[in-house]
JSON list of C-alpha atoms in Angstrom, two decimals:
[
{"chain": "A", "resi": 1310, "resn": "UNK", "atom": "CA", "xyz": [92.28, -4.08, 15.12]},
{"chain": "A", "resi": 1311, "resn": "UNK", "atom": "CA", "xyz": [93.91, -5.73, 12.12]},
{"chain": "A", "resi": 1312, "resn": "UNK", "atom": "CA", "xyz": [93.65, -4.65, 8.48]},
{"chain": "A", "resi": 1313, "resn": "UNK", "atom": "CA", "xyz": [93.14, -7.02, 5.56]},
{"chain": "A", "resi": 1314, "resn": "UNK", "atom": "CA", "xyz": [93.35, -6.56, 1.80]},
{"chain": "A", "resi": 1315, "resn": "UNK", "atom": "CA", "xyz": [90.29, -7.59, -0.21]},
{"chain": "A", "resi": 1316, "resn": "UNK", "atom": "CA", "xyz": [90.02, -7.49, -3.99]},
{"chain": "A", "resi": 1317, "resn": "UNK", "atom": "CA", "xyz": [86.55, -7.58, -5.52]},
{"chain": "A", "resi": 1318, "resn": "UNK", "atom": "CA", "xyz": [87.08, -8.88, -9.05]},
{"chain": "A", "resi": 1319, "resn": "UNK", "atom": "CA", "xyz": [84.93, -11.96, -9.45]},
{"chain": "A", "resi": 1320, "resn": "UNK", "atom": "CA", "xyz": [82.61, -14.24, -7.57]},
{"chain": "A", "resi": 1321, "resn": "UNK", "atom": "CA", "xyz": [84.27, -16.21, -4.81]},
{"chain": "A", "resi": 1322, "resn": "UNK", "atom": "CA", "xyz": [83.48, -19.54, -3.27]},
{"chain": "A", "resi": 1323, "resn": "UNK", "atom": "CA", "xyz": [81.29, -19.49, -0.19]},
{"chain": "A", "resi": 1324, "resn": "UNK", "atom": "CA", "xyz": [82.74, -21.23, 2.82]},
{"chain": "A", "resi": 1325, "resn": "UNK", "atom": "CA", "xyz": [79.83, -22.16, 5.06]},
{"chain": "A", "resi": 1326, "resn": "UNK", "atom": "CA", "xyz": [82.03, -22.70, 8.11]},
{"chain": "A", "resi": 1327, "resn": "UNK", "atom": "CA", "xyz": [84.85, -20.12, 7.99]},
{"chain": "A", "resi": 1328, "resn": "UNK", "atom": "CA", "xyz": [87.89, -21.00, 10.09]},
{"chain": "A", "resi": 1329, "resn": "UNK", "atom": "CA", "xyz": [88.33, -17.56, 11.65]},
{"chain": "A", "resi": 1330, "resn": "UNK", "atom": "CA", "xyz": [86.32, -14.47, 12.48]},
{"chain": "A", "resi": 1331, "resn": "UNK", "atom": "CA", "xyz": [88.37, -12.49, 9.96]},
{"chain": "A", "resi": 1332, "resn": "UNK", "atom": "CA", "xyz": [87.57, -14.97, 7.19]},
{"chain": "A", "resi": 1333, "resn": "UNK", "atom": "CA", "xyz": [83.85, -14.77, 8.05]},
{"chain": "A", "resi": 1334, "resn": "UNK", "atom": "CA", "xyz": [83.78, -10.96, 8.06]},
{"chain": "A", "resi": 1335, "resn": "UNK", "atom": "CA", "xyz": [85.76, -10.67, 4.81]},
{"chain": "A", "resi": 1336, "resn": "UNK", "atom": "CA", "xyz": [83.44, -13.17, 3.14]},
{"chain": "A", "resi": 1337, "resn": "UNK", "atom": "CA", "xyz": [80.45, -11.12, 4.31]},
{"chain": "A", "resi": 1338, "resn": "UNK", "atom": "CA", "xyz": [81.96, -7.90, 2.92]},
{"chain": "A", "resi": 1339, "resn": "UNK", "atom": "CA", "xyz": [82.67, -9.66, -0.37]},
{"chain": "A", "resi": 1340, "resn": "UNK", "atom": "CA", "xyz": [79.04, -10.87, -0.52]},
{"chain": "A", "resi": 1341, "resn": "UNK", "atom": "CA", "xyz": [77.68, -7.39, 0.20]},
{"chain": "A", "resi": 1342, "resn": "UNK", "atom": "CA", "xyz": [79.79, -5.83, -2.53]},
{"chain": "A", "resi": 1343, "resn": "UNK", "atom": "CA", "xyz": [78.99, -8.44, -5.18]},
{"chain": "A", "resi": 1344, "resn": "UNK", "atom": "CA", "xyz": [75.22, -8.38, -4.65]},
{"chain": "A", "resi": 1345, "resn": "UNK", "atom": "CA", "xyz": [73.00, -6.00, -6.64]},
{"chain": "A", "resi": 1346, "resn": "UNK", "atom": "CA", "xyz": [70.47, -4.00, -4.66]},
{"chain": "A", "resi": 1347, "resn": "UNK", "atom": "CA", "xyz": [66.89, -5.24, -5.12]},
{"chain": "A", "resi": 1348, "resn": "UNK", "atom": "CA", "xyz": [68.06, -8.78, -6.00]},
{"chain": "A", "resi": 1349, "resn": "UNK", "atom": "CA", "xyz": [67.50, -10.26, -2.52]},
{"chain": "A", "resi": 1350, "resn": "UNK", "atom": "CA", "xyz": [63.76, -10.96, -2.14]},
{"chain": "A", "resi": 1351, "resn": "UNK", "atom": "CA", "xyz": [63.37, -10.37, 1.60]},
{"chain": "A", "resi": 1352, "resn": "UNK", "atom": "CA", "xyz": [65.91, -7.55, 1.87]},
{"chain": "A", "resi": 1353, "resn": "UNK", "atom": "CA", "xyz": [65.74, -5.35, -1.23]},
{"chain": "A", "resi": 1354, "resn": "UNK", "atom": "CA", "xyz": [68.21, -2.81, 0.23]},
{"chain": "A", "resi": 1355, "resn": "UNK", "atom": "CA", "xyz": [71.02, -5.41, 0.63]},
{"chain": "A", "resi": 1356, "resn": "UNK", "atom": "CA", "xyz": [73.98, -4.91, -1.70]},
{"chain": "A", "resi": 1357, "resn": "UNK", "atom": "CA", "xyz": [75.10, -2.11, -3.98]},
{"chain": "A", "resi": 1358, "resn": "UNK", "atom": "CA", "xyz": [73.16, -0.05, -6.50]},
{"chain": "A", "resi": 1359, "resn": "UNK", "atom": "CA", "xyz": [74.08, -0.36, -10.16]},
{"chain": "A", "resi": 1360, "resn": "UNK", "atom": "CA", "xyz": [72.65, 3.06, -11.01]},
{"chain": "A", "resi": 1361, "resn": "UNK", "atom": "CA", "xyz": [76.13, 4.48, -11.68]},
{"chain": "A", "resi": 1362, "resn": "UNK", "atom": "CA", "xyz": [76.99, 1.71, -14.13]},
{"chain": "A", "resi": 1363, "resn": "UNK", "atom": "CA", "xyz": [77.28, 3.85, -17.26]},
{"chain": "A", "resi": 1364, "resn": "UNK", "atom": "CA", "xyz": [78.26, 7.13, -15.58]},
{"chain": "A", "resi": 1365, "resn": "UNK", "atom": "CA", "xyz": [81.64, 8.76, -16.23]},
{"chain": "A", "resi": 1366, "resn": "UNK", "atom": "CA", "xyz": [84.44, 6.94, -14.39]},
{"chain": "A", "resi": 1367, "resn": "UNK", "atom": "CA", "xyz": [85.34, 9.67, -11.89]},
{"chain": "A", "resi": 1368, "resn": "UNK", "atom": "CA", "xyz": [81.71, 10.27, -10.98]},
{"chain": "A", "resi": 1369, "resn": "UNK", "atom": "CA", "xyz": [80.89, 6.57, -10.66]},
{"chain": "A", "resi": 1370, "resn": "UNK", "atom": "CA", "xyz": [83.98, 5.84, -8.56]},
{"chain": "A", "resi": 1371, "resn": "UNK", "atom": "CA", "xyz": [83.11, 8.55, -6.02]},
{"chain": "A", "resi": 1372, "resn": "UNK", "atom": "CA", "xyz": [79.49, 7.38, -5.81]},
{"chain": "A", "resi": 1373, "resn": "UNK", "atom": "CA", "xyz": [80.61, 3.77, -5.49]},
{"chain": "A", "resi": 1374, "resn": "UNK", "atom": "CA", "xyz": [83.06, 4.61, -2.68]},
{"chain": "A", "resi": 1375, "resn": "UNK", "atom": "CA", "xyz": [80.29, 6.27, -0.67]},
{"chain": "A", "resi": 1376, "resn": "UNK", "atom": "CA", "xyz": [77.91, 3.39, -1.28]},
{"chain": "A", "resi": 1377, "resn": "UNK", "atom": "CA", "xyz": [80.52, 0.77, -0.32]},
{"chain": "A", "resi": 1378, "resn": "UNK", "atom": "CA", "xyz": [81.24, 2.47, 3.00]},
{"chain": "A", "resi": 1379, "resn": "UNK", "atom": "CA", "xyz": [77.54, 2.84, 3.79]},
{"chain": "A", "resi": 1380, "resn": "UNK", "atom": "CA", "xyz": [76.61, -0.73, 2.82]},
{"chain": "A", "resi": 1381, "resn": "UNK", "atom": "CA", "xyz": [79.41, -2.27, 4.88]},
{"chain": "A", "resi": 1382, "resn": "UNK", "atom": "CA", "xyz": [78.54, -0.06, 7.85]},
{"chain": "A", "resi": 1383, "resn": "UNK", "atom": "CA", "xyz": [74.91, -1.24, 7.71]},
{"chain": "A", "resi": 1384, "resn": "UNK", "atom": "CA", "xyz": [75.28, -4.93, 6.85]},
{"chain": "A", "resi": 1385, "resn": "UNK", "atom": "CA", "xyz": [78.62, -5.89, 8.44]},
{"chain": "A", "resi": 1386, "resn": "UNK", "atom": "CA", "xyz": [79.29, -3.62, 11.43]},
{"chain": "A", "resi": 1387, "resn": "UNK", "atom": "CA", "xyz": [82.33, -5.67, 12.50]},
{"chain": "A", "resi": 1388, "resn": "UNK", "atom": "CA", "xyz": [84.19, -4.37, 9.43]},
{"chain": "A", "resi": 1389, "resn": "UNK", "atom": "CA", "xyz": [85.40, -0.86, 8.75]},
{"chain": "A", "resi": 1390, "resn": "UNK", "atom": "CA", "xyz": [86.60, 0.21, 5.30]},
{"chain": "A", "resi": 1391, "resn": "UNK", "atom": "CA", "xyz": [89.85, 2.16, 5.66]},
{"chain": "A", "resi": 1392, "resn": "UNK", "atom": "CA", "xyz": [90.84, 2.51, 2.01]},
{"chain": "A", "resi": 1393, "resn": "UNK", "atom": "CA", "xyz": [89.23, 2.02, -1.41]},
{"chain": "A", "resi": 1394, "resn": "UNK", "atom": "CA", "xyz": [91.10, 1.98, -4.71]},
{"chain": "A", "resi": 1395, "resn": "UNK", "atom": "CA", "xyz": [90.00, 1.04, -8.20]},
{"chain": "A", "resi": 1396, "resn": "UNK", "atom": "CA", "xyz": [91.89, -0.68, -11.02]},
{"chain": "A", "resi": 1397, "resn": "UNK", "atom": "CA", "xyz": [90.78, -1.44, -14.55]},
{"chain": "A", "resi": 1398, "resn": "UNK", "atom": "CA", "xyz": [91.89, -4.08, -16.99]},
{"chain": "A", "resi": 1399, "resn": "UNK", "atom": "CA", "xyz": [92.32, -3.80, -20.76]},
{"chain": "A", "resi": 1400, "resn": "UNK", "atom": "CA", "xyz": [88.65, -4.71, -21.30]},
{"chain": "A", "resi": 1401, "resn": "UNK", "atom": "CA", "xyz": [87.50, -1.77, -19.15]},
{"chain": "A", "resi": 1402, "resn": "UNK", "atom": "CA", "xyz": [86.35, -3.85, -16.19]},
{"chain": "A", "resi": 1403, "resn": "UNK", "atom": "CA", "xyz": [86.62, -2.13, -12.83]},
{"chain": "A", "resi": 1404, "resn": "UNK", "atom": "CA", "xyz": [88.21, -3.96, -9.88]},
{"chain": "A", "resi": 1405, "resn": "UNK", "atom": "CA", "xyz": [87.80, -2.71, -6.34]},
{"chain": "A", "resi": 1406, "resn": "UNK", "atom": "CA", "xyz": [90.68, -3.00, -3.86]},
{"chain": "A", "resi": 1407, "resn": "UNK", "atom": "CA", "xyz": [89.77, -2.51, -0.21]},
{"chain": "A", "resi": 1408, "resn": "UNK", "atom": "CA", "xyz": [91.56, -2.30, 3.09]},
{"chain": "A", "resi": 1409, "resn": "UNK", "atom": "CA", "xyz": [89.21, -3.70, 5.71]},
{"chain": "A", "resi": 1410, "resn": "UNK", "atom": "CA", "xyz": [89.77, -3.30, 9.44]},
{"chain": "A", "resi": 1411, "resn": "UNK", "atom": "CA", "xyz": [88.02, -5.86, 11.58]},
{"chain": "A", "resi": 1412, "resn": "UNK", "atom": "CA", "xyz": [86.90, -4.75, 15.01]}
]
């Protein structure tokens, strides 16, 4: 099992034919974490909730960690989240840094 670093900070380009299994799984994790729940017509539960958007930072980070782990476990079972960290920039935007193990 190998671990990979993944930073969720913007929308990435979709590669329809990934070169490796790891690239495919990481792209799937990225898609899960950048999709708002209820925005996918035939699968309203896909993605992450934005309900904690305006909550205090420490509360929203803990809720987001739990939701990230659960969403990845459900929608991309080949990946396992081993570490989650958050960074912010000067504009207050939150960036998620993950360690993803691929089974």
